[in-house]
PDB file of C-alpha atoms in Angstrom:
ATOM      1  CA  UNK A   1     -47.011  80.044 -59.054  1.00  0.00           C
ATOM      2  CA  UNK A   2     -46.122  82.075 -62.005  1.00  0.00           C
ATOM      3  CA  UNK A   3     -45.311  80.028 -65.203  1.00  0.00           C
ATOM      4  CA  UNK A   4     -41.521  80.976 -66.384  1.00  0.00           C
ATOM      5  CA  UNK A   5     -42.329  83.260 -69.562  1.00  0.00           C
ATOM      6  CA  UNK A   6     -41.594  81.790 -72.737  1.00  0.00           C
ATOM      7  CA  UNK A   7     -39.120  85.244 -73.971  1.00  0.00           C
ATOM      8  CA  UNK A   8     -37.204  84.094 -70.353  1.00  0.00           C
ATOM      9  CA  UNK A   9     -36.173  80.939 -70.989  1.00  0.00           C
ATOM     10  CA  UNK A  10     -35.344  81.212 -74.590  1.00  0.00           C
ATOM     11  CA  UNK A  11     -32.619  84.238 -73.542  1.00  0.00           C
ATOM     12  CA  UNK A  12     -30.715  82.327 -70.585  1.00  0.00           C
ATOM     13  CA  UNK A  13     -30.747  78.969 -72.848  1.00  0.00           C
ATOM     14  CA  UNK A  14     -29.266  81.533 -75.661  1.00  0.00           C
ATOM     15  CA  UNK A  15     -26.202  82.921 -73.542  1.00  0.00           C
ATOM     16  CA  UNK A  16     -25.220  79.992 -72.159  1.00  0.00           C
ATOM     17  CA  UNK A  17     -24.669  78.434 -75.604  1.00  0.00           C
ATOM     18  CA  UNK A  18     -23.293  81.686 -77.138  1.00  0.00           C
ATOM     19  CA  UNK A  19     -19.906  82.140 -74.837  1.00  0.00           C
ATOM     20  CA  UNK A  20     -18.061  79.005 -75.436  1.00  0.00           C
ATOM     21  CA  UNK A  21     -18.918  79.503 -79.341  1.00  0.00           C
ATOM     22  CA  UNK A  22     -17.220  82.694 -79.631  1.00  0.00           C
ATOM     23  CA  UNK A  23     -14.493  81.258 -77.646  1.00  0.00           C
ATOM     24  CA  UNK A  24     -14.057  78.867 -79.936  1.00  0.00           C
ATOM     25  CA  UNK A  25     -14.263  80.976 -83.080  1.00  0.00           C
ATOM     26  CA  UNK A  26     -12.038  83.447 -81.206  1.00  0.00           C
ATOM     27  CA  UNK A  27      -9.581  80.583 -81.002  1.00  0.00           C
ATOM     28  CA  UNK A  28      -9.484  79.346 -84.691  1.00  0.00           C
ATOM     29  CA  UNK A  29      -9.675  82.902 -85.815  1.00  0.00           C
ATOM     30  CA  UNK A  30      -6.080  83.493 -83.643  1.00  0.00           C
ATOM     31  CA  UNK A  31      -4.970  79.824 -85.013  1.00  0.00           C
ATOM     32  CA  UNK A  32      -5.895  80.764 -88.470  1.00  0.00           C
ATOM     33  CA  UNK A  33      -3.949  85.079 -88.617  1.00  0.00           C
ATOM     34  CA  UNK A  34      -1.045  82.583 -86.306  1.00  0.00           C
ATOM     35  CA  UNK A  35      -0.477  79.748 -89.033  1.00  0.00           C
ATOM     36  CA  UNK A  36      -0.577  81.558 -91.965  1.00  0.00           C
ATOM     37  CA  UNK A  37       2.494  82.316 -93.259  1.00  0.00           C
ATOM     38  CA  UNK A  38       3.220  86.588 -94.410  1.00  0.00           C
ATOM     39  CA  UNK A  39       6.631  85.361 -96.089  1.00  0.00           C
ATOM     40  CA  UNK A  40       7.113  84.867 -99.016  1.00  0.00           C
ATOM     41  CA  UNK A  41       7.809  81.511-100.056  1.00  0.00           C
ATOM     42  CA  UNK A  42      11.328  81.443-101.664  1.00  0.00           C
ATOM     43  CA  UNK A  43      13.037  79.948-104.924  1.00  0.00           C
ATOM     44  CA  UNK A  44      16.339  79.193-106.044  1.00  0.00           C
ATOM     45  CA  UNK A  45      18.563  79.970-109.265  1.00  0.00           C
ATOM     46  CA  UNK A  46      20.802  76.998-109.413  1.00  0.00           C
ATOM     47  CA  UNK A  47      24.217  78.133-110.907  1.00  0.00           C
ATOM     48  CA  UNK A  48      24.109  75.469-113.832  1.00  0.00           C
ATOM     49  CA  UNK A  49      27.790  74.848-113.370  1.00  0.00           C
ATOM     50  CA  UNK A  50      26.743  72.506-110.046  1.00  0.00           C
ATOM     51  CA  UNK A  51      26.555  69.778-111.498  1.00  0.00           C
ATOM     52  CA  UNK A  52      29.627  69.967-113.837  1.00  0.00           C
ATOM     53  CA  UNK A  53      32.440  70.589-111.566  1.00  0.00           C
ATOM     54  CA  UNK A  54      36.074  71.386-112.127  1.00  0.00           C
ATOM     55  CA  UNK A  55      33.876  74.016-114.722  1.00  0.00           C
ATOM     56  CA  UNK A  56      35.192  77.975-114.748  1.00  0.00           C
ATOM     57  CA  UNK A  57      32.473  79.832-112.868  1.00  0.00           C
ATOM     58  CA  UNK A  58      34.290  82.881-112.974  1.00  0.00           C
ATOM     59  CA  UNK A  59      36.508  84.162-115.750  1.00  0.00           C
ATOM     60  CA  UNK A  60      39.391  86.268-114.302  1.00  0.00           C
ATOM     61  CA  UNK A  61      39.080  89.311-116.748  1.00  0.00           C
ATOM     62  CA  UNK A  62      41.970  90.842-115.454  1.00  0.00           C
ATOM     63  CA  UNK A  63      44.556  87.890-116.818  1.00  0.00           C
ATOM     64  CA  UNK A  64      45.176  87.367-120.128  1.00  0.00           C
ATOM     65  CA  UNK A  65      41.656  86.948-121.908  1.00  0.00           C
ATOM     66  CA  UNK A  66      40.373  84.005-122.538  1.00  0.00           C
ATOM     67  CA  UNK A  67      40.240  83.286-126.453  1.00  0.00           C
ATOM     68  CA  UNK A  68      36.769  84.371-127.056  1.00  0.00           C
ATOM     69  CA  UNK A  69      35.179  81.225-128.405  1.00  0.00           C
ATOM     70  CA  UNK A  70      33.144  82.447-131.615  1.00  0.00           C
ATOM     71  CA  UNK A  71      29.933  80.318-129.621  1.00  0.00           C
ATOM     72  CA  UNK A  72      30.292  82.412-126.397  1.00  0.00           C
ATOM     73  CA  UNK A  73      27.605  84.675-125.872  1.00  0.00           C
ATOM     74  CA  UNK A  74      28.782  87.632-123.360  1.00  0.00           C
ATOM     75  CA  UNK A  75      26.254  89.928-122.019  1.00  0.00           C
ATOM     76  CA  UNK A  76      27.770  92.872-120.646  1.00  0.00           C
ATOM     77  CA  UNK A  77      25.431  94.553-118.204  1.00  0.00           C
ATOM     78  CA  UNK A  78      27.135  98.898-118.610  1.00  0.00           C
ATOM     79  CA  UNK A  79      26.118 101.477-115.933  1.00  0.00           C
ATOM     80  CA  UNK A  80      25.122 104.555-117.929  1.00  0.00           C
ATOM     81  CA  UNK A  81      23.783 107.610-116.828  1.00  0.00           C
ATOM     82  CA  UNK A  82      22.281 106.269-113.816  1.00  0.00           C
ATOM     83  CA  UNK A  83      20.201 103.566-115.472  1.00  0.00           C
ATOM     84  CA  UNK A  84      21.171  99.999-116.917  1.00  0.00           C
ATOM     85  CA  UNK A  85      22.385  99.524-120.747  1.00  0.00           C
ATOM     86  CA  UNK A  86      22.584  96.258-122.064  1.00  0.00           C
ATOM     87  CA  UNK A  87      25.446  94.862-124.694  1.00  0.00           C
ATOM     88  CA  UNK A  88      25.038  91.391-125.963  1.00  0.00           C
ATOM     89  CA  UNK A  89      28.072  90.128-128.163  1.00  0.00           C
ATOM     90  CA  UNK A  90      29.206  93.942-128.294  1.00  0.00           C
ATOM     91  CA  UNK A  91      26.227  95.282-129.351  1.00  0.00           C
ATOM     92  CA  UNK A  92      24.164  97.349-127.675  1.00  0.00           C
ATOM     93  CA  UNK A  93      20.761  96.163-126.700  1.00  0.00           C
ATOM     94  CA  UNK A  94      18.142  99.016-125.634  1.00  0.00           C
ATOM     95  CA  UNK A  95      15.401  96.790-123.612  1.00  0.00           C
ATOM     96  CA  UNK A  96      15.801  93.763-121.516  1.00  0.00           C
ATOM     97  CA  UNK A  97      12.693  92.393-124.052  1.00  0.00           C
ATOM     98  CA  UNK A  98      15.424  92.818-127.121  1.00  0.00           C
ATOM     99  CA  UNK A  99      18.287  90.739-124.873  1.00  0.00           C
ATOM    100  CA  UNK A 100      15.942  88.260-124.014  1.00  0.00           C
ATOM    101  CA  UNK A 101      14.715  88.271-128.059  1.00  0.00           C
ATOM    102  CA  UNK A 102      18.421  88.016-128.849  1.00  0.00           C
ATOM    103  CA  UNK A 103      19.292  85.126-126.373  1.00  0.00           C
ATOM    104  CA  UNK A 104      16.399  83.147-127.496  1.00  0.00           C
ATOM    105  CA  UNK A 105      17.660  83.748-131.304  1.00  0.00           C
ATOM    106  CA  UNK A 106      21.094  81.966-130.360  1.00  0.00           C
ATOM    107  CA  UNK A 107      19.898  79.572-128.036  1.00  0.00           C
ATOM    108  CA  UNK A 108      17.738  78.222-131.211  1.00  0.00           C
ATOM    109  CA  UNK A 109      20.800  77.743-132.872  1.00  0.00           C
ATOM    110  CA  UNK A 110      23.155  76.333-130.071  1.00  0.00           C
ATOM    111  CA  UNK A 111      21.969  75.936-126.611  1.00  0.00           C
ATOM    112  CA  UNK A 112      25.254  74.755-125.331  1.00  0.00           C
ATOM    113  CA  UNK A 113      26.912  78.051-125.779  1.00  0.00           C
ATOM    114  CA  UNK A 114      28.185  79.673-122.525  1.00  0.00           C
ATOM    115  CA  UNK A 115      26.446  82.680-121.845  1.00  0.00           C
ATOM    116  CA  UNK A 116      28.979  84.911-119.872  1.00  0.00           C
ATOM    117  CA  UNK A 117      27.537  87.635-117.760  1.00  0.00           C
ATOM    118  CA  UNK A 118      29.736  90.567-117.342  1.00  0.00           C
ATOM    119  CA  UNK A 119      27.983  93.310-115.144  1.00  0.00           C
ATOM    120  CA  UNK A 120      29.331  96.640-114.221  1.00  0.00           C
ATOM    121  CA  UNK A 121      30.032  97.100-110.818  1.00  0.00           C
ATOM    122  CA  UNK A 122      27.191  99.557-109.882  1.00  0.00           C
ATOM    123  CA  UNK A 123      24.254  97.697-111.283  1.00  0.00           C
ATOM    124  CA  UNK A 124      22.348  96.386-109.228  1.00  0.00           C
ATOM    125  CA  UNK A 125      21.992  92.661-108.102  1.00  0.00           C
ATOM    126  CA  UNK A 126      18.141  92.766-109.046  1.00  0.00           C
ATOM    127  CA  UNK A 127      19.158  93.719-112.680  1.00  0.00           C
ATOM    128  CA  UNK A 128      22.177  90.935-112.784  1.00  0.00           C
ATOM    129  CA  UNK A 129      19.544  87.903-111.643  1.00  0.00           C
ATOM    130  CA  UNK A 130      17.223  89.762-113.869  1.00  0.00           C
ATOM    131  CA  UNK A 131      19.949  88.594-116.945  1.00  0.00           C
ATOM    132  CA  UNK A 132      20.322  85.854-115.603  1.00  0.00           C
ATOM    133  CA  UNK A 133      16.851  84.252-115.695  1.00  0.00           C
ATOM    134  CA  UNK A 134      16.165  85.144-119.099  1.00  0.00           C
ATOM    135  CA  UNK A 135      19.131  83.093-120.023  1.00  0.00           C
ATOM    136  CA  UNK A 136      17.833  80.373-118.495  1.00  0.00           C
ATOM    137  CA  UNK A 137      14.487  80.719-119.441  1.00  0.00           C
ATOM    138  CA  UNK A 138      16.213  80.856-123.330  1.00  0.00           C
ATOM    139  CA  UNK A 139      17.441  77.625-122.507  1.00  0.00           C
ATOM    140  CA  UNK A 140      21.164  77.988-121.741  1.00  0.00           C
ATOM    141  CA  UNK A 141      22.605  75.574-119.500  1.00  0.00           C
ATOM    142  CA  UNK A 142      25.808  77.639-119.176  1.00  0.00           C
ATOM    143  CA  UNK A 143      26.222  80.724-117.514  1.00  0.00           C
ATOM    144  CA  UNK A 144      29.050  82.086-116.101  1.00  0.00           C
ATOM    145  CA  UNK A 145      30.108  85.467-114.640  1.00  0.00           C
ATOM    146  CA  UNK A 146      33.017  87.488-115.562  1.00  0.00           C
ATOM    147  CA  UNK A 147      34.418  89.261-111.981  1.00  0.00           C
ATOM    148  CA  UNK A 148      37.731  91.057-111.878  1.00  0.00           C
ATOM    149  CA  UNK A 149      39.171  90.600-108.553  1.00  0.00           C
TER     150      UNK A 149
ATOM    151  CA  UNK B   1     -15.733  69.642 -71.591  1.00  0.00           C
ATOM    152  CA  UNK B   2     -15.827  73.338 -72.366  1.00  0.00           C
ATOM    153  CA  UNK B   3     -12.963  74.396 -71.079  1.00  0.00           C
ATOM    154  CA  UNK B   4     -10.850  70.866 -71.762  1.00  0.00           C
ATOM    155  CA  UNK B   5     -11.629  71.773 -75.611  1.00  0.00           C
ATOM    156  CA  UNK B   6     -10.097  75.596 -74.326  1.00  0.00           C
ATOM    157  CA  UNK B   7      -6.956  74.407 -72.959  1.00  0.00           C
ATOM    158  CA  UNK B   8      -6.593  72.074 -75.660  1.00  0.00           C
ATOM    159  CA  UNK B   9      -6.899  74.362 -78.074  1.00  0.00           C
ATOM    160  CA  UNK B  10      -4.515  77.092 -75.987  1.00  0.00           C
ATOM    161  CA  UNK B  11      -1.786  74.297 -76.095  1.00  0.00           C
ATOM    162  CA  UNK B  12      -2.117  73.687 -80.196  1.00  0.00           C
ATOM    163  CA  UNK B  13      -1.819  76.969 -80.465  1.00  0.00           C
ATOM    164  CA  UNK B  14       1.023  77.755 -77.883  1.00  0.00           C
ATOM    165  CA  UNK B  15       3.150  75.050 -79.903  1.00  0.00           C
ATOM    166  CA  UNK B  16       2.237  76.333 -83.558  1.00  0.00           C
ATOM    167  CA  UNK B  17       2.854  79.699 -82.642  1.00  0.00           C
ATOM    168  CA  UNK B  18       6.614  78.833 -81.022  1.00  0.00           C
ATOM    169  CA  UNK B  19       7.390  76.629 -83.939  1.00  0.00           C
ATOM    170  CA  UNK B  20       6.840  79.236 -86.395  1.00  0.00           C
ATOM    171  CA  UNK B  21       8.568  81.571 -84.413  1.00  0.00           C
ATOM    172  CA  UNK B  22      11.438  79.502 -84.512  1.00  0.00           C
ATOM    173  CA  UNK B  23      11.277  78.698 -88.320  1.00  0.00           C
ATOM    174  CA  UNK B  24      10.870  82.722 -88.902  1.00  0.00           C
ATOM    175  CA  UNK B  25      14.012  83.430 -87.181  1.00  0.00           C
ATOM    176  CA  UNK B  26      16.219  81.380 -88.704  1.00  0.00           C
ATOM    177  CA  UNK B  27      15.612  83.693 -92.340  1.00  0.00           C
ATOM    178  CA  UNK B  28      17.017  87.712 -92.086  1.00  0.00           C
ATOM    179  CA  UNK B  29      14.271  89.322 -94.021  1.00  0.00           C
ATOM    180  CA  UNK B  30      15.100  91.020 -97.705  1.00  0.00           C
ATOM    181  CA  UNK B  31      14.251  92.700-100.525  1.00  0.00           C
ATOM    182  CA  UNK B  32      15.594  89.168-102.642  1.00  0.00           C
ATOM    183  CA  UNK B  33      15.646  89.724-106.654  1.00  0.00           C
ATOM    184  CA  UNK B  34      12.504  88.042-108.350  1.00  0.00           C
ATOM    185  CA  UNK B  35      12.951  85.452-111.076  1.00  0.00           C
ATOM    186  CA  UNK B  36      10.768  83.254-112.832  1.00  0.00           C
ATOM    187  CA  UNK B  37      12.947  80.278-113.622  1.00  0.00           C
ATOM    188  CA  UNK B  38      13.709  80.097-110.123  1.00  0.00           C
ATOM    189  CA  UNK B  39      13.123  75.811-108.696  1.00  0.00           C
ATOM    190  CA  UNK B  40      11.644  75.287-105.480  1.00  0.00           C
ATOM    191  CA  UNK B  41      14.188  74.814-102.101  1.00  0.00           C
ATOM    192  CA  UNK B  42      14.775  70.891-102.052  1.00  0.00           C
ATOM    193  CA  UNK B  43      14.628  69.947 -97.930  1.00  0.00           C
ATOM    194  CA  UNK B  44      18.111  68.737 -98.229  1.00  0.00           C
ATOM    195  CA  UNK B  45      20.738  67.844 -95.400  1.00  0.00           C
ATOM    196  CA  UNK B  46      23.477  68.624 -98.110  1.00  0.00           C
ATOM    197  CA  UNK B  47      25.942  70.553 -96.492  1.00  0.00           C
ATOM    198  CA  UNK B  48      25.283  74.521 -97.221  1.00  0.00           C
ATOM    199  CA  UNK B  49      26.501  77.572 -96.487  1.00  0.00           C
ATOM    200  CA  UNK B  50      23.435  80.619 -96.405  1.00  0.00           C
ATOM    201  CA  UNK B  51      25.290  84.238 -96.715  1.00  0.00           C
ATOM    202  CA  UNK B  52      22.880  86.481 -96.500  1.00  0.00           C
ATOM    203  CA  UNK B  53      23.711  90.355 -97.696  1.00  0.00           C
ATOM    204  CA  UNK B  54      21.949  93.412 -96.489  1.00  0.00           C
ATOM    205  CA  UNK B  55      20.193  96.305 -97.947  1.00  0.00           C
ATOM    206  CA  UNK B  56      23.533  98.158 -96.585  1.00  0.00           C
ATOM    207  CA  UNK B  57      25.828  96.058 -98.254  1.00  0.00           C
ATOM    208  CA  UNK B  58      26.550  93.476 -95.295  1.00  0.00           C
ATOM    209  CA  UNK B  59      28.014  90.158 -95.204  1.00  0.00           C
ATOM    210  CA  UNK B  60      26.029  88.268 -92.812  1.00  0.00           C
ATOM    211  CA  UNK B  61      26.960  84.349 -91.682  1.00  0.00           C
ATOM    212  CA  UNK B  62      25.006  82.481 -89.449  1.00  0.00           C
ATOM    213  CA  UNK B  63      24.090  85.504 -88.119  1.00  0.00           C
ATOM    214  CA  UNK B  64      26.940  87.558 -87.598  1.00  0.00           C
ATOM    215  CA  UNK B  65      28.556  89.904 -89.412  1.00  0.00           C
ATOM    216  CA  UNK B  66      31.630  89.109 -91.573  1.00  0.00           C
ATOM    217  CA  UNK B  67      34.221  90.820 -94.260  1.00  0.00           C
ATOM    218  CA  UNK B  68      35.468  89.302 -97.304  1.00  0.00           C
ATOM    219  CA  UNK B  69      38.497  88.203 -96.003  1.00  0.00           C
ATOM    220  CA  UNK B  70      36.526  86.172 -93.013  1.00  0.00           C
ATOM    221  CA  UNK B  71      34.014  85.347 -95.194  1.00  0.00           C
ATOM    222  CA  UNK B  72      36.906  83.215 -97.518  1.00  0.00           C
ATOM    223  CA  UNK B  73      38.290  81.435 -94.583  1.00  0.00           C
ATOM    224  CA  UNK B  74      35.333  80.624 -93.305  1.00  0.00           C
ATOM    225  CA  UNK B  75      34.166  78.964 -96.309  1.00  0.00           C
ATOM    226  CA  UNK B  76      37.836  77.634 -96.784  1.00  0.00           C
ATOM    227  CA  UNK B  77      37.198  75.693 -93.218  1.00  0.00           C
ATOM    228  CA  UNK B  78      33.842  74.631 -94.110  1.00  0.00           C
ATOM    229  CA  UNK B  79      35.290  72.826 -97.620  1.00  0.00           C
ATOM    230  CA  UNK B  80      37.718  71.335 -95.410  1.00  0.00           C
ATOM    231  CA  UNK B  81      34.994  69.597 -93.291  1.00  0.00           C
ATOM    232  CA  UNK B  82      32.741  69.073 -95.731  1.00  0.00           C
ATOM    233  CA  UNK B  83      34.338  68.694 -99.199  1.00  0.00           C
ATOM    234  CA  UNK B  84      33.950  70.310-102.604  1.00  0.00           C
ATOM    235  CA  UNK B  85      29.872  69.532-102.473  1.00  0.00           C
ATOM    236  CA  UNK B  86      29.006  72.637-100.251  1.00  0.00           C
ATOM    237  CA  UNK B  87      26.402  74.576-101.254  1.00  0.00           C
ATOM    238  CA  UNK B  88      26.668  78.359-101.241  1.00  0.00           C
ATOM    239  CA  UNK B  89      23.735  79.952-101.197  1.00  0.00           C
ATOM    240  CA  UNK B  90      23.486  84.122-101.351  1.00  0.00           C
ATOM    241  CA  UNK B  91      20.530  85.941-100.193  1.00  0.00           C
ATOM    242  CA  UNK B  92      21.350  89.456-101.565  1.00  0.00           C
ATOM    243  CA  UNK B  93      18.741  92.700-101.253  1.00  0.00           C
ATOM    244  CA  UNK B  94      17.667  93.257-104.686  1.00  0.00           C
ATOM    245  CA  UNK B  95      19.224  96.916-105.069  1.00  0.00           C
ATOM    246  CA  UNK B  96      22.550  96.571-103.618  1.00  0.00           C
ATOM    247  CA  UNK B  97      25.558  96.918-106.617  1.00  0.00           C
ATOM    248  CA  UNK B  98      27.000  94.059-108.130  1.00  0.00           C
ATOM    249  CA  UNK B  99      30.604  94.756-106.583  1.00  0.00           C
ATOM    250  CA  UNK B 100      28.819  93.951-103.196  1.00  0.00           C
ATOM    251  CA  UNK B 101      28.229  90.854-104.264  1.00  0.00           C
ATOM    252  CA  UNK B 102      31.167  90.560-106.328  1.00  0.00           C
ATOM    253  CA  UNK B 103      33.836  89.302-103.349  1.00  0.00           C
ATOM    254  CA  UNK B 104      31.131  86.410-102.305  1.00  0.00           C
ATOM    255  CA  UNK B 105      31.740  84.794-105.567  1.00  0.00           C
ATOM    256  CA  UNK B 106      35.233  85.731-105.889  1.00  0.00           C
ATOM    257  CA  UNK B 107      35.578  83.931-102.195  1.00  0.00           C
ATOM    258  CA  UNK B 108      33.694  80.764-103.754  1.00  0.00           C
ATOM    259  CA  UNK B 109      35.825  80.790-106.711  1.00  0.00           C
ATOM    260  CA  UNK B 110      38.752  80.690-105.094  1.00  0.00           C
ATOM    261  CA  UNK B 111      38.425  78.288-102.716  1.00  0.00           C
ATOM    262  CA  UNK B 112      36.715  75.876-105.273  1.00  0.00           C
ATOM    263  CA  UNK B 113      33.456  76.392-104.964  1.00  0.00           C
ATOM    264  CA  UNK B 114      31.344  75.664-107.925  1.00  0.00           C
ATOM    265  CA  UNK B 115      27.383  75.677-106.523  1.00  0.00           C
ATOM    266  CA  UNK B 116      26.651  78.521-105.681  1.00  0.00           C
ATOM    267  CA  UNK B 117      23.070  79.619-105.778  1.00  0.00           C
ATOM    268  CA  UNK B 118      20.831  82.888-105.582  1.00  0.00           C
ATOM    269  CA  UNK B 119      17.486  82.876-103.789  1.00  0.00           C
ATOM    270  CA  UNK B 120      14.708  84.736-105.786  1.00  0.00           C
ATOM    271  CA  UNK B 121      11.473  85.483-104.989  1.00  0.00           C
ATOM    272  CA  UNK B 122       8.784  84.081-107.659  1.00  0.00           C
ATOM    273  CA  UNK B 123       7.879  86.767-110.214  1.00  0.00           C
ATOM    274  CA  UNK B 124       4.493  87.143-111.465  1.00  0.00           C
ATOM    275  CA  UNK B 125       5.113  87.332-114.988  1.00  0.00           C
ATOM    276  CA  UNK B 126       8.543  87.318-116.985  1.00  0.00           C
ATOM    277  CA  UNK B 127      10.565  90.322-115.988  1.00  0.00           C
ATOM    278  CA  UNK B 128      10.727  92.949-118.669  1.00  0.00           C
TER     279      UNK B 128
END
């Protein structure tokens, strides 16, 4: 009778643990590249006029204008030569860095300001919300947007 | 008790898989504008309205596609139903113009609605 070589038995005792572990591993590798989520999680810019209704969101700039409060802060967001300009209170503004600077200079001094956007029609939304966070990150609670219907 | 733990783990997996599927479709995916004030999405069951606007400038409503004019009256209905707490939420591509946009707001605005909201994705840093 020939004695089952040692090299034997360890190989067959090998494969017949090996297949249902890479089963397995197959299978939480596929759960794992399944569950995980590609998207990108999303966020929300509350208008801060929610909770306030019965507020103006929108300023009709084709009636009458509004009297200009001396506290309002308008932004005006020009289309120029193919690239965004910025105008804060009428002045220009050459970097989105200066607006926010500028913003954060009035909101020291009055926080409850309105801040009204006014963008030009062909800039883009990107460059609107772009306005709009750094007004909120200033610390404005107000912020409306100027559309002409 | 091999291939229980297989099936098992087929049928986790089966269910996952469909869920997410179904939670995927439910969101048109765009280029959205980044922020970094943006809050995170409360799970609400407050009424709200998702309009979500393409790369190419279109309205889109629970999934179909709308004009401004539709777009008004449908939101007009939808205040009737629900009242003046409706959320209106716009999902805009990031490069479209401004007058895309524009006639959403105008819409919300003149049928008295006040919340509306922008979704954003998270921006790294502050935007500059």
């Amino acid at each position: 009778m020939r004695r089952p070589s040692v090299f034997h038995r360890d190989q067959g005792g090998l494969e017949i643990k090996m297949t249902p572990m890479i089963d397995v591993v197959f299978l939480l590798l596929v759960f794992f590249v399944w569950t995980a989520s590609f998207h990108a999680v999303e966020y929300l810019l509350p208008s801060s006029l929610s909770q306030q209704l019965g507020n103006a969101a929108v300023i009709d700039s084709q009636a009458p204008p509004p009297e200009v409060e001396f506290e309002d802060v308008i932004v005006r967001i020009l289309w120029q030569d193919d690239h965004v300009v910025w105008q804060v209170n009428g002045q220009d503004v050459l970097s989105l860095d200066e607006v926010k600077q500028r913003l954060q200079l009035v909101a020291g001094i009055k926080t409850d300001a309105p801040v009204i956007l006014h963008p030009d029609e062909e800039v883009a939304v990107g460059d609107v919300i772009d306005v709009y966070d750094i007004s909120r990150i200033a610390g404005f609670d107000k912020i409306q947007f100027a559309i002409a219907p | 008790m091999t291939p229980m733990i297989d099936v098992v783990f087929l049928l986790i997996i089966f269910f996952l898989v469909s869920s997410h599927l179904a939670r995927q479709e439910t969101q048109l995916e765009l280029d959205l504008p980044e922020a970094s004030s943006g809050v995170q999405v409360e799970v609400s069951t407050a009424p709200r309205v998702v309009i979500n606007v393409t790369e190419f400038g279109e309205f889109m409503l629970a999934g179909r596609q709308v004009t401004a004019e539709q777009l008004q009256q449908q939101l007009y209905n939808r205040i009737r139903k629900d009242g003046r707490e409706l959320e209106v939420r716009i999902r805009s591509d990031r490069n479209i113009a401004f007058a895309k946009v524009r006639p959403i707001m105008l819409a919300c605005a003149k049928v008295g609605i006040w919340n509306v909201t922008f979704a954003v994705y998270q921006a790294m840093e502050d935007p500059q």
